């Protein structure tokens, strides 16, 4: 039997690497389909290299577009590829458009699917990711949850608990694997930073697509830059809008290209503070014990607030929250990581998939 992983965007690569490794250790035949949703070298190739992911068996090159256009290209491209390879199981990750498209294609072709990072909910359907999560979980045959609250969200939506497995967080497996390579000094030197600094990453449509929201956010980041130098590895989404809103190099503000995985986490590890609207970065700062201020009205990852260093802020409250976090210093409030965030999620997922393939689920 063949297992295909459908990957498209930066966070997918990080979540898939431990699962691919876990399946390889069990000798299961597998391949990666890269949809091409992210295509710049700094959004894609660098992750394959840093994470040791094998070359994809196909790259669909779908690229960017409106939601409808991008999803349509993903659907037609993935249908061809699934028909060609006839996988026993397709594994999808997270909440991006590539995830949604793969689940829809497989549901219509009656190809079984597994969703890694099932059951996260922001309960905010204005987020494209929330729509993708709800649809993906409704259609998946195997659901792998990263935190306990996901189980109740899925139960509330009528998902059969027998399909759901609490396995821990593969994004944290990747972080564990990278830890020995994380060294802030070289990347700090390359970027010309020394002393205390903050790192900011911003790319949510609600923050960067609308000029008014972008201006408010940039003003807030400038408020942080008055207190501590801020480095912003800038996601391509909204780059121009944020620049128009004033996010440009200044004495205490450094805008750089997106960083590779190891460089980024090295920079975060050495930071006094992280400001973000990313999903994954909320989890990584929790594990690294770096204070994190998330500029969003909600989070699908509340465990990073209850067990980690994460706080939700508005643009208006960001500068004061930064001042407080910088004063407090780094701390993991509960002193412990969320359950099963132990670096072994990939092997757990691989064992469930192995048993599932063996038992009774192979198509005739
Ligand atoms: C996507 C995901 C989001 C995730 C993010 C991770 C969806 C709906 N959104 O958002 O959940 O947090 O990836 O980074 O799937 N672009 C480039 N080069 C690239 C890729 C994108 O320049 O390699 C630019 C293009 O202008 C594109 C824009 O970024 O239009 C948005 O890319 P897209 O993949 O549609 O969504 P993201 O905002 O990256
Ligand atoms: N990341 C990176 N370089 C950057 C910014 C983020 O390697 O310049 C990594 C980060 O460590 C995490 C992943 O990208 O592993 C998160 O992706 P992103 O924030 O784009 O997506 P989200 O998690 O919000 O869906």
Short mmCIF file of C-alpha atoms and ligand atoms in Angstrom, two decimals:
data_model
loop_
_atom_site.label_atom_id
_atom_site.label_comp_id
_atom_site.label_asym_id
_atom_site.label_seq_id
_atom_site.Cartn_x
_atom_site.Cartn_y
_atom_site.Cartn_z
CA UNK A 1 0.00 0.00 0.00
CA UNK A 2 1.07 3.55 -0.79
CA UNK A 3 0.62 6.53 1.55
CA UNK A 4 0.60 9.96 -0.13
CA UNK A 5 1.17 13.18 1.80
CA UNK A 6 -0.34 16.30 0.24
CA UNK A 7 1.68 19.38 1.18
CA UNK A 8 1.38 22.91 -0.09
CA UNK A 9 2.40 25.62 2.35
CA UNK A 10 5.21 26.40 4.79
CA UNK A 11 3.55 25.06 7.96
CA UNK A 12 2.58 21.81 6.18
CA UNK A 13 6.23 20.94 5.59
CA UNK A 14 7.08 21.38 9.28
CA UNK A 15 4.18 19.14 10.42
CA UNK A 16 4.77 16.42 7.84
CA UNK A 17 8.49 15.81 8.37
CA UNK A 18 8.10 13.75 11.58
CA UNK A 19 5.24 11.71 10.10
CA UNK A 20 7.25 10.94 6.96
CA UNK A 21 10.18 9.89 9.15
CA UNK A 22 7.94 7.74 11.36
CA UNK A 23 6.43 5.92 8.37
CA UNK A 24 9.88 5.44 6.81
CA UNK A 25 11.07 3.77 10.01
CA UNK A 26 8.18 1.29 9.71
CA UNK A 27 9.07 0.60 6.06
CA UNK A 28 5.78 1.95 4.71
CA UNK A 29 5.80 3.01 1.05
CA UNK A 30 5.07 6.72 0.75
CA UNK A 31 5.42 9.80 -1.40
CA UNK A 32 4.93 13.55 -1.14
CA UNK A 33 2.72 15.52 -3.51
CA UNK A 34 3.71 19.21 -3.41
CA UNK A 35 0.80 21.30 -4.63
CA UNK A 36 2.96 24.36 -5.25
CA UNK A 37 0.71 26.63 -3.15
CA UNK A 38 3.95 28.03 -1.75
CA UNK A 39 6.68 28.16 -4.36
CA UNK A 40 9.35 30.75 -3.46
CA UNK A 41 12.58 29.06 -2.38
CA UNK A 42 12.32 30.72 1.04
CA UNK A 43 8.74 29.50 1.50
CA UNK A 44 9.33 25.95 0.27
CA UNK A 45 12.76 24.56 -0.79
CA UNK A 46 14.51 25.74 2.35
CA UNK A 47 12.06 23.69 4.45
CA UNK A 48 12.67 20.50 2.47
CA UNK A 49 16.41 21.00 3.07
CA UNK A 50 16.18 22.02 6.75
CA UNK A 51 13.69 19.28 7.63
CA UNK A 52 15.29 16.50 5.56
CA UNK A 53 12.07 15.91 3.62
CA UNK A 54 12.40 13.66 0.55
CA UNK A 55 11.84 15.14 -2.92
CA UNK A 56 8.16 15.26 -3.87
CA UNK A 57 7.00 12.67 -6.41
CA UNK A 58 5.05 15.47 -8.11
CA UNK A 59 4.76 19.24 -7.91
CA UNK A 60 1.47 20.56 -9.22
CA UNK A 61 2.66 24.15 -9.44
CA UNK A 62 -0.76 25.63 -8.64
CA UNK A 63 0.68 28.90 -7.29
CA UNK A 64 -1.33 31.83 -5.97
CA UNK A 65 -4.82 33.11 -6.75
CA UNK A 66 -8.16 33.97 -5.21
CA UNK A 67 -9.59 31.27 -2.97
CA UNK A 68 -11.83 29.96 -5.75
CA UNK A 69 -9.14 29.99 -8.42
CA UNK A 70 -6.44 28.50 -6.24
CA UNK A 71 -8.80 25.81 -4.86
CA UNK A 72 -10.05 24.97 -8.35
CA UNK A 73 -6.49 24.48 -9.60
CA UNK A 74 -5.73 22.36 -6.54
CA UNK A 75 -8.82 20.19 -7.11
CA UNK A 76 -8.10 19.41 -10.75
CA UNK A 77 -4.39 18.86 -10.18
CA UNK A 78 -4.92 16.61 -7.17
CA UNK A 79 -7.65 14.55 -8.84
CA UNK A 80 -5.24 13.58 -11.63
CA UNK A 81 -2.48 12.73 -9.21
CA UNK A 82 -4.67 10.62 -6.91
CA UNK A 83 -6.10 8.73 -9.88
CA UNK A 84 -2.59 8.11 -11.18
CA UNK A 85 -1.07 6.89 -7.90
CA UNK A 86 -4.10 5.11 -6.38
CA UNK A 87 -2.92 5.57 -2.78
CA UNK A 88 -4.30 3.45 0.08
CA UNK A 89 -4.32 6.58 2.26
CA UNK A 90 -3.81 10.31 1.71
CA UNK A 91 -2.47 12.32 4.65
CA UNK A 92 -3.24 16.04 4.89
CA UNK A 93 -1.96 18.63 7.36
CA UNK A 94 -3.27 21.71 9.10
CA UNK A 95 -5.75 24.09 7.55
CA UNK A 96 -4.50 25.52 4.27
CA UNK A 97 -6.30 25.46 0.92
CA UNK A 98 -4.18 22.49 -0.22
CA UNK A 99 -5.51 20.54 2.78
CA UNK A 100 -9.13 21.31 1.94
CA UNK A 101 -8.73 20.48 -1.75
CA UNK A 102 -7.04 17.15 -1.07
CA UNK A 103 -9.81 16.11 1.34
CA UNK A 104 -12.55 16.99 -1.17
CA UNK A 105 -10.85 15.17 -4.03
CA UNK A 106 -10.30 12.03 -1.95
CA UNK A 107 -13.84 12.04 -0.54
CA UNK A 108 -15.26 12.05 -4.08
CA UNK A 109 -12.84 9.37 -5.29
CA UNK A 110 -13.49 7.22 -2.16
CA UNK A 111 -9.83 7.34 -1.20
CA UNK A 112 -9.35 7.18 2.60
CA UNK A 113 -7.76 10.18 4.31
CA UNK A 114 -6.02 11.14 7.52
CA UNK A 115 -5.92 14.68 8.93
CA UNK A 116 -2.95 15.70 11.06
CA UNK A 117 -3.84 18.56 13.45
CA UNK A 118 -7.56 17.77 13.57
CA UNK A 119 -10.07 19.49 15.81
CA UNK A 120 -8.48 22.92 16.25
CA UNK A 121 -11.20 25.59 16.29
CA UNK A 122 -11.07 29.38 16.51
CA UNK A 123 -14.89 29.46 16.07
CA UNK A 124 -14.25 32.38 13.70
CA UNK A 125 -15.55 31.51 10.25
CA UNK A 126 -14.20 34.78 8.87
CA UNK A 127 -10.84 32.99 8.90
CA UNK A 128 -10.37 30.96 5.71
CA UNK A 129 -8.48 28.40 7.80
CA UNK A 130 -11.50 27.77 10.05
CA UNK A 131 -13.63 26.87 7.04
CA UNK A 132 -10.89 24.53 5.86
CA UNK A 133 -10.62 22.89 9.30
CA UNK A 134 -14.35 22.22 9.67
CA UNK A 135 -14.71 20.71 6.19
CA UNK A 136 -11.50 18.69 6.46
CA UNK A 137 -12.46 17.14 9.79
CA UNK A 138 -15.98 16.33 8.59
CA UNK A 139 -14.58 14.31 5.69
CA UNK A 140 -11.48 12.65 7.20
CA UNK A 141 -11.36 8.93 8.01
CA UNK A 142 -8.54 9.20 10.57
CA UNK A 143 -8.12 12.30 12.71
CA UNK A 144 -4.93 13.08 14.62
CA UNK A 145 -5.35 15.64 17.40
CA UNK A 146 -2.55 17.70 18.93
CA UNK A 147 -4.32 18.77 22.13
CA UNK A 148 -7.15 17.47 24.34
CA UNK A 149 -9.69 20.21 23.61
CA UNK A 150 -9.72 19.08 19.97
CA UNK A 151 -11.45 15.88 21.08
CA UNK A 152 -14.48 17.72 22.44
CA UNK A 153 -14.68 20.01 19.42
CA UNK A 154 -14.80 16.97 17.14
CA UNK A 155 -17.33 15.16 19.35
CA UNK A 156 -19.55 18.25 19.32
CA UNK A 157 -19.50 18.20 15.51
CA UNK A 158 -20.58 14.56 15.45
CA UNK A 159 -17.24 13.02 14.47
CA UNK A 160 -17.06 9.36 15.54
CA UNK A 161 -14.56 9.24 18.45
CA UNK A 162 -13.24 5.91 17.15
CA UNK A 163 -11.66 7.83 14.24
CA UNK A 164 -9.86 10.29 16.52
CA UNK A 165 -6.40 9.78 18.05
CA UNK A 166 -4.71 12.18 20.47
CA UNK A 167 -1.09 11.87 19.39
CA UNK A 168 0.65 15.10 20.38
CA UNK A 169 2.08 17.75 18.12
CA UNK A 170 4.32 16.90 15.16
CA UNK A 171 5.26 20.59 14.80
CA UNK A 172 6.91 20.18 18.20
CA UNK A 173 8.65 16.97 16.99
CA UNK A 174 10.28 19.08 14.26
CA UNK A 175 11.29 21.66 16.83
CA UNK A 176 12.80 18.97 19.09
CA UNK A 177 14.74 17.61 16.11
CA UNK A 178 16.01 21.09 15.24
CA UNK A 179 17.02 22.09 18.79
CA UNK A 180 20.68 21.01 18.52
CA UNK A 181 20.99 23.13 15.36
CA UNK A 182 19.44 26.29 16.86
CA UNK A 183 22.13 28.89 17.33
CA UNK A 184 21.04 32.54 17.44
CA UNK A 185 24.55 33.98 16.95
CA UNK A 186 25.11 33.41 13.19
CA UNK A 187 21.68 34.67 12.15
CA UNK A 188 21.92 37.63 14.53
CA UNK A 189 25.28 38.50 13.03
CA UNK A 190 24.00 38.17 9.48
CA UNK A 191 21.05 40.43 10.27
CA UNK A 192 23.20 42.89 12.22
CA UNK A 193 21.37 42.53 15.55
CA UNK A 194 22.87 42.34 18.96
CA UNK A 195 21.54 42.67 22.48
CA UNK A 196 17.86 42.25 23.29
CA UNK A 197 15.44 42.12 20.41
CA UNK A 198 11.92 41.09 19.42
CA UNK A 199 10.84 39.05 16.37
CA UNK A 200 7.55 39.78 14.59
CA UNK A 201 5.77 37.71 11.93
CA UNK A 202 2.54 38.96 10.36
CA UNK A 203 0.51 37.44 7.55
CA UNK A 204 -3.14 36.86 8.55
CA UNK A 205 -5.50 38.34 5.93
CA UNK A 206 -7.50 40.07 8.71
CA UNK A 207 -4.33 41.92 9.73
CA UNK A 208 -2.58 42.65 6.45
CA UNK A 209 -5.10 42.78 3.60
CA UNK A 210 -7.13 45.80 4.68
CA UNK A 211 -5.24 49.14 4.59
CA UNK A 212 -6.87 50.43 7.80
CA UNK A 213 -6.12 47.23 9.75
CA UNK A 214 -2.58 47.20 8.36
CA UNK A 215 -1.98 50.79 9.48
CA UNK A 216 -3.24 50.05 12.99
CA UNK A 217 -1.04 46.99 13.21
CA UNK A 218 2.06 48.76 11.91
CA UNK A 219 1.56 51.59 14.41
CA UNK A 220 1.39 48.98 17.16
CA UNK A 221 4.62 47.31 15.96
CA UNK A 222 6.29 50.73 15.87
CA UNK A 223 5.17 51.09 19.49
CA UNK A 224 7.11 47.92 20.30
CA UNK A 225 10.12 49.14 18.30
CA UNK A 226 10.30 52.18 20.60
CA UNK A 227 11.07 49.73 23.43
CA UNK A 228 13.28 47.11 21.79
CA UNK A 229 14.72 46.50 18.30
CA UNK A 230 12.25 44.48 16.21
CA UNK A 231 13.18 42.09 13.38
CA UNK A 232 10.38 41.23 10.95
CA UNK A 233 10.94 38.24 8.63
CA UNK A 234 8.13 39.23 6.31
CA UNK A 235 5.77 36.69 4.71
CA UNK A 236 5.06 37.68 1.08
CA UNK A 237 1.36 38.14 1.81
CA UNK A 238 0.63 41.81 2.45
CA UNK A 239 4.26 42.84 2.09
CA UNK A 240 3.39 45.80 -0.08
CA UNK A 241 0.39 46.86 2.00
CA UNK A 242 2.42 46.73 5.21
CA UNK A 243 5.17 48.78 3.57
CA UNK A 244 2.58 51.35 2.50
CA UNK A 245 1.36 51.39 6.10
CA UNK A 246 4.88 52.29 7.27
CA UNK A 247 6.49 48.91 7.93
CA UNK A 248 9.86 49.89 6.47
CA UNK A 249 13.41 49.75 7.76
CA UNK A 250 14.07 52.24 10.56
CA UNK A 251 16.77 52.43 13.20
CA UNK A 252 14.88 50.04 15.52
CA UNK A 253 12.98 48.05 12.88
CA UNK A 254 14.52 45.58 10.46
CA UNK A 255 12.43 44.08 7.66
CA UNK A 256 13.94 40.94 6.11
CA UNK A 257 12.88 38.18 3.74
CA UNK A 258 11.21 35.11 5.23
CA UNK A 259 13.81 33.04 7.03
CA UNK A 260 14.52 29.34 6.64
CA UNK A 261 13.23 27.07 9.37
CA UNK A 262 16.47 26.70 11.34
CA UNK A 263 17.38 30.39 10.97
CA UNK A 264 13.92 31.51 12.06
CA UNK A 265 13.78 29.30 15.14
CA UNK A 266 17.34 30.27 16.03
CA UNK A 267 16.30 33.92 15.93
CA UNK A 268 13.20 33.17 18.03
CA UNK A 269 15.21 31.19 20.54
CA UNK A 270 17.42 34.22 21.19
CA UNK A 271 14.53 36.72 21.26
CA UNK A 272 13.20 38.51 24.35
CA UNK A 273 9.74 38.67 22.78
CA UNK A 274 7.79 37.39 19.77
CA UNK A 275 4.87 39.24 18.18
CA UNK A 276 2.89 37.13 15.73
CA UNK A 277 -0.36 36.21 14.08
CA UNK A 278 0.94 32.79 13.03
CA UNK A 279 -0.59 29.56 14.27
CA UNK A 280 2.56 27.50 14.49
CA UNK A 281 4.68 30.23 16.09
CA UNK A 282 2.30 30.30 19.10
CA UNK A 283 3.19 26.64 19.67
CA UNK A 284 6.92 26.97 19.05
CA UNK A 285 7.29 29.89 21.49
CA UNK A 286 5.35 27.85 24.06
CA UNK A 287 7.91 25.08 23.77
CA UNK A 288 10.90 27.44 23.73
CA UNK A 289 9.56 29.47 26.68
CA UNK A 290 9.78 32.76 24.78
CA UNK A 291 7.00 35.29 25.58
CA UNK A 292 4.58 35.51 22.65
CA UNK A 293 1.99 38.20 21.93
CA UNK A 294 -0.52 37.07 19.32
CA UNK A 295 -2.26 39.91 17.53
CA UNK A 296 -5.59 38.20 16.95
CA UNK A 297 -9.05 38.31 18.55
CA UNK A 298 -9.02 34.52 19.08
CA UNK A 299 -6.82 31.46 18.81
CA UNK A 300 -7.51 27.89 17.73
CA UNK A 301 -4.58 26.99 20.00
CA UNK A 302 -5.79 28.06 23.49
CA UNK A 303 -3.44 25.54 25.10
CA UNK A 304 -0.58 27.91 24.22
CA UNK A 305 -2.23 30.45 26.51
CA UNK A 306 -3.13 28.06 29.36
CA UNK A 307 0.10 26.01 29.26
CA UNK A 308 2.46 28.30 27.40
CA UNK A 309 3.78 31.80 27.03
CA UNK A 310 1.13 33.07 24.62
CA UNK A 311 -1.16 36.08 25.19
CA UNK A 312 -3.80 37.44 22.82
CA UNK A 313 -3.53 41.17 22.19
CA UNK A 314 -5.19 43.83 20.05
CA UNK A 315 -3.07 46.30 18.09
CA UNK A 316 -4.09 48.93 20.65
CA UNK A 317 -2.93 46.82 23.60
CA UNK A 318 0.26 45.49 21.95
CA UNK A 319 2.78 48.16 23.05
CA UNK A 320 1.76 47.96 26.74
CA UNK A 321 1.65 44.16 26.62
CA UNK A 322 5.15 44.19 25.10
CA UNK A 323 6.42 46.43 27.85
CA UNK A 324 5.00 44.07 30.48
CA UNK A 325 6.36 40.94 28.76
CA UNK A 326 9.81 42.52 28.39
CA UNK A 327 9.70 43.40 32.09
CA UNK A 328 8.66 39.91 33.18
CA UNK A 329 11.32 38.12 31.15
CA UNK A 330 10.89 34.66 29.63
CA UNK A 331 8.66 32.30 31.56
CA UNK A 332 6.46 29.32 30.92
CA UNK A 333 3.68 30.06 33.42
CA UNK A 334 2.60 26.49 34.13
CA UNK A 335 6.18 25.20 33.98
CA UNK A 336 5.09 22.28 31.84
CA UNK A 337 4.36 21.68 28.18
CA UNK A 338 0.98 20.55 26.87
CA UNK A 339 0.42 16.78 27.16
CA UNK A 340 2.26 14.68 24.55
CA UNK A 341 4.23 17.63 23.15
CA UNK A 342 7.24 15.42 23.66
CA UNK A 343 8.78 14.97 20.22
CA UNK A 344 7.16 11.57 19.62
CA UNK A 345 3.96 12.54 17.76
CA UNK A 346 5.35 11.40 14.39
CA UNK A 347 6.04 7.83 15.55
CA UNK A 348 2.60 7.68 17.24
CA UNK A 349 0.88 8.76 14.04
CA UNK A 350 2.95 6.28 12.03
CA UNK A 351 1.95 3.40 14.32
CA UNK A 352 -1.74 4.24 14.04
CA UNK A 353 -1.44 4.41 10.25
CA UNK A 354 0.45 1.11 10.14
CA UNK A 355 -2.26 -0.63 12.20
CA UNK A 356 -4.98 0.99 10.11
CA UNK A 357 -3.38 -0.20 6.85
CA UNK A 358 -2.93 -3.71 8.26
CA UNK A 359 -6.35 -4.17 9.81
CA UNK A 360 -9.13 -3.85 7.37
CA UNK A 361 -8.98 -0.70 5.45
CA UNK A 362 -7.30 -1.53 2.16
CA UNK A 363 -9.51 -0.83 -0.84
CA UNK A 364 -10.30 -3.96 -2.86
C1 LIG B 1 -1.43 30.25 3.51
C2 LIG B 1 -2.56 29.65 4.32
C3 LIG B 1 -2.45 30.12 5.76
C4 LIG B 1 -1.09 29.85 6.32
C5 LIG B 1 -0.02 30.40 5.43
C6 LIG B 1 1.31 29.94 5.94
C7 LIG B 1 -4.65 29.29 3.04
C8 LIG B 1 -6.04 29.76 2.86
N1 LIG B 1 -3.87 30.08 3.81
O1 LIG B 1 -1.61 31.65 3.52
O2 LIG B 1 -3.41 29.42 6.55
O3 LIG B 1 -0.99 30.45 7.59
O4 LIG B 1 -0.19 29.91 4.09
O5 LIG B 1 2.37 30.70 5.49
O6 LIG B 1 -4.29 28.26 2.53
N2 LIG B 1 3.17 34.27 -2.13
C9 LIG B 1 4.43 34.45 -2.65
N3 LIG B 1 5.26 33.36 -2.69
C10 LIG B 1 4.90 32.13 -2.26
C11 LIG B 1 3.61 31.96 -1.76
C12 LIG B 1 2.76 33.04 -1.70
O7 LIG B 1 4.80 35.53 -3.04
O8 LIG B 1 5.73 31.20 -2.33
C13 LIG B 1 2.27 35.45 -2.04
C14 LIG B 1 1.37 35.63 -3.24
O9 LIG B 1 1.24 36.99 -3.47
C15 LIG B 1 0.03 35.09 -2.75
C16 LIG B 1 0.06 35.41 -1.27
O10 LIG B 1 1.43 35.31 -0.90
O11 LIG B 1 -1.03 35.66 -3.41
C17 LIG B 1 -0.77 34.48 -0.44
O12 LIG B 1 -0.38 33.11 -0.64
P1 LIG B 1 -1.43 31.92 -0.32
O13 LIG B 1 -0.74 30.62 -0.38
O14 LIG B 1 -2.66 32.10 -1.11
O15 LIG B 1 -1.85 32.19 1.17
P2 LIG B 1 -0.97 32.58 2.43
O16 LIG B 1 -1.33 33.96 2.86
O17 LIG B 1 0.45 32.24 2.20
N1 LIG B 2 8.69 30.13 9.87
C1 LIG B 2 9.92 30.14 9.23
N2 LIG B 2 10.41 31.33 8.75
C2 LIG B 2 9.74 32.49 8.89
C3 LIG B 2 8.49 32.48 9.56
C4 LIG B 2 7.98 31.27 10.02
O1 LIG B 2 10.57 29.11 9.10
O2 LIG B 2 10.25 33.53 8.44
C5 LIG B 2 8.15 28.83 10.33
C6 LIG B 2 7.75 28.78 11.78
O3 LIG B 2 8.84 28.44 12.61
C7 LIG B 2 6.69 27.68 11.77
C8 LIG B 2 6.04 27.86 10.42
O4 LIG B 2 6.95 28.59 9.62
O5 LIG B 2 7.30 26.41 11.84
C9 LIG B 2 4.74 28.60 10.58
O6 LIG B 2 4.26 29.00 9.35
P1 LIG B 2 3.30 30.25 9.15
O7 LIG B 2 3.42 31.20 10.28
O8 LIG B 2 3.57 30.75 7.79
O9 LIG B 2 1.87 29.55 9.11
P2 LIG B 2 0.73 29.27 10.19
O10 LIG B 2 1.33 28.45 11.27
O11 LIG B 2 0.23 30.59 10.64
O12 LIG B 2 -0.31 28.56 9.42
#
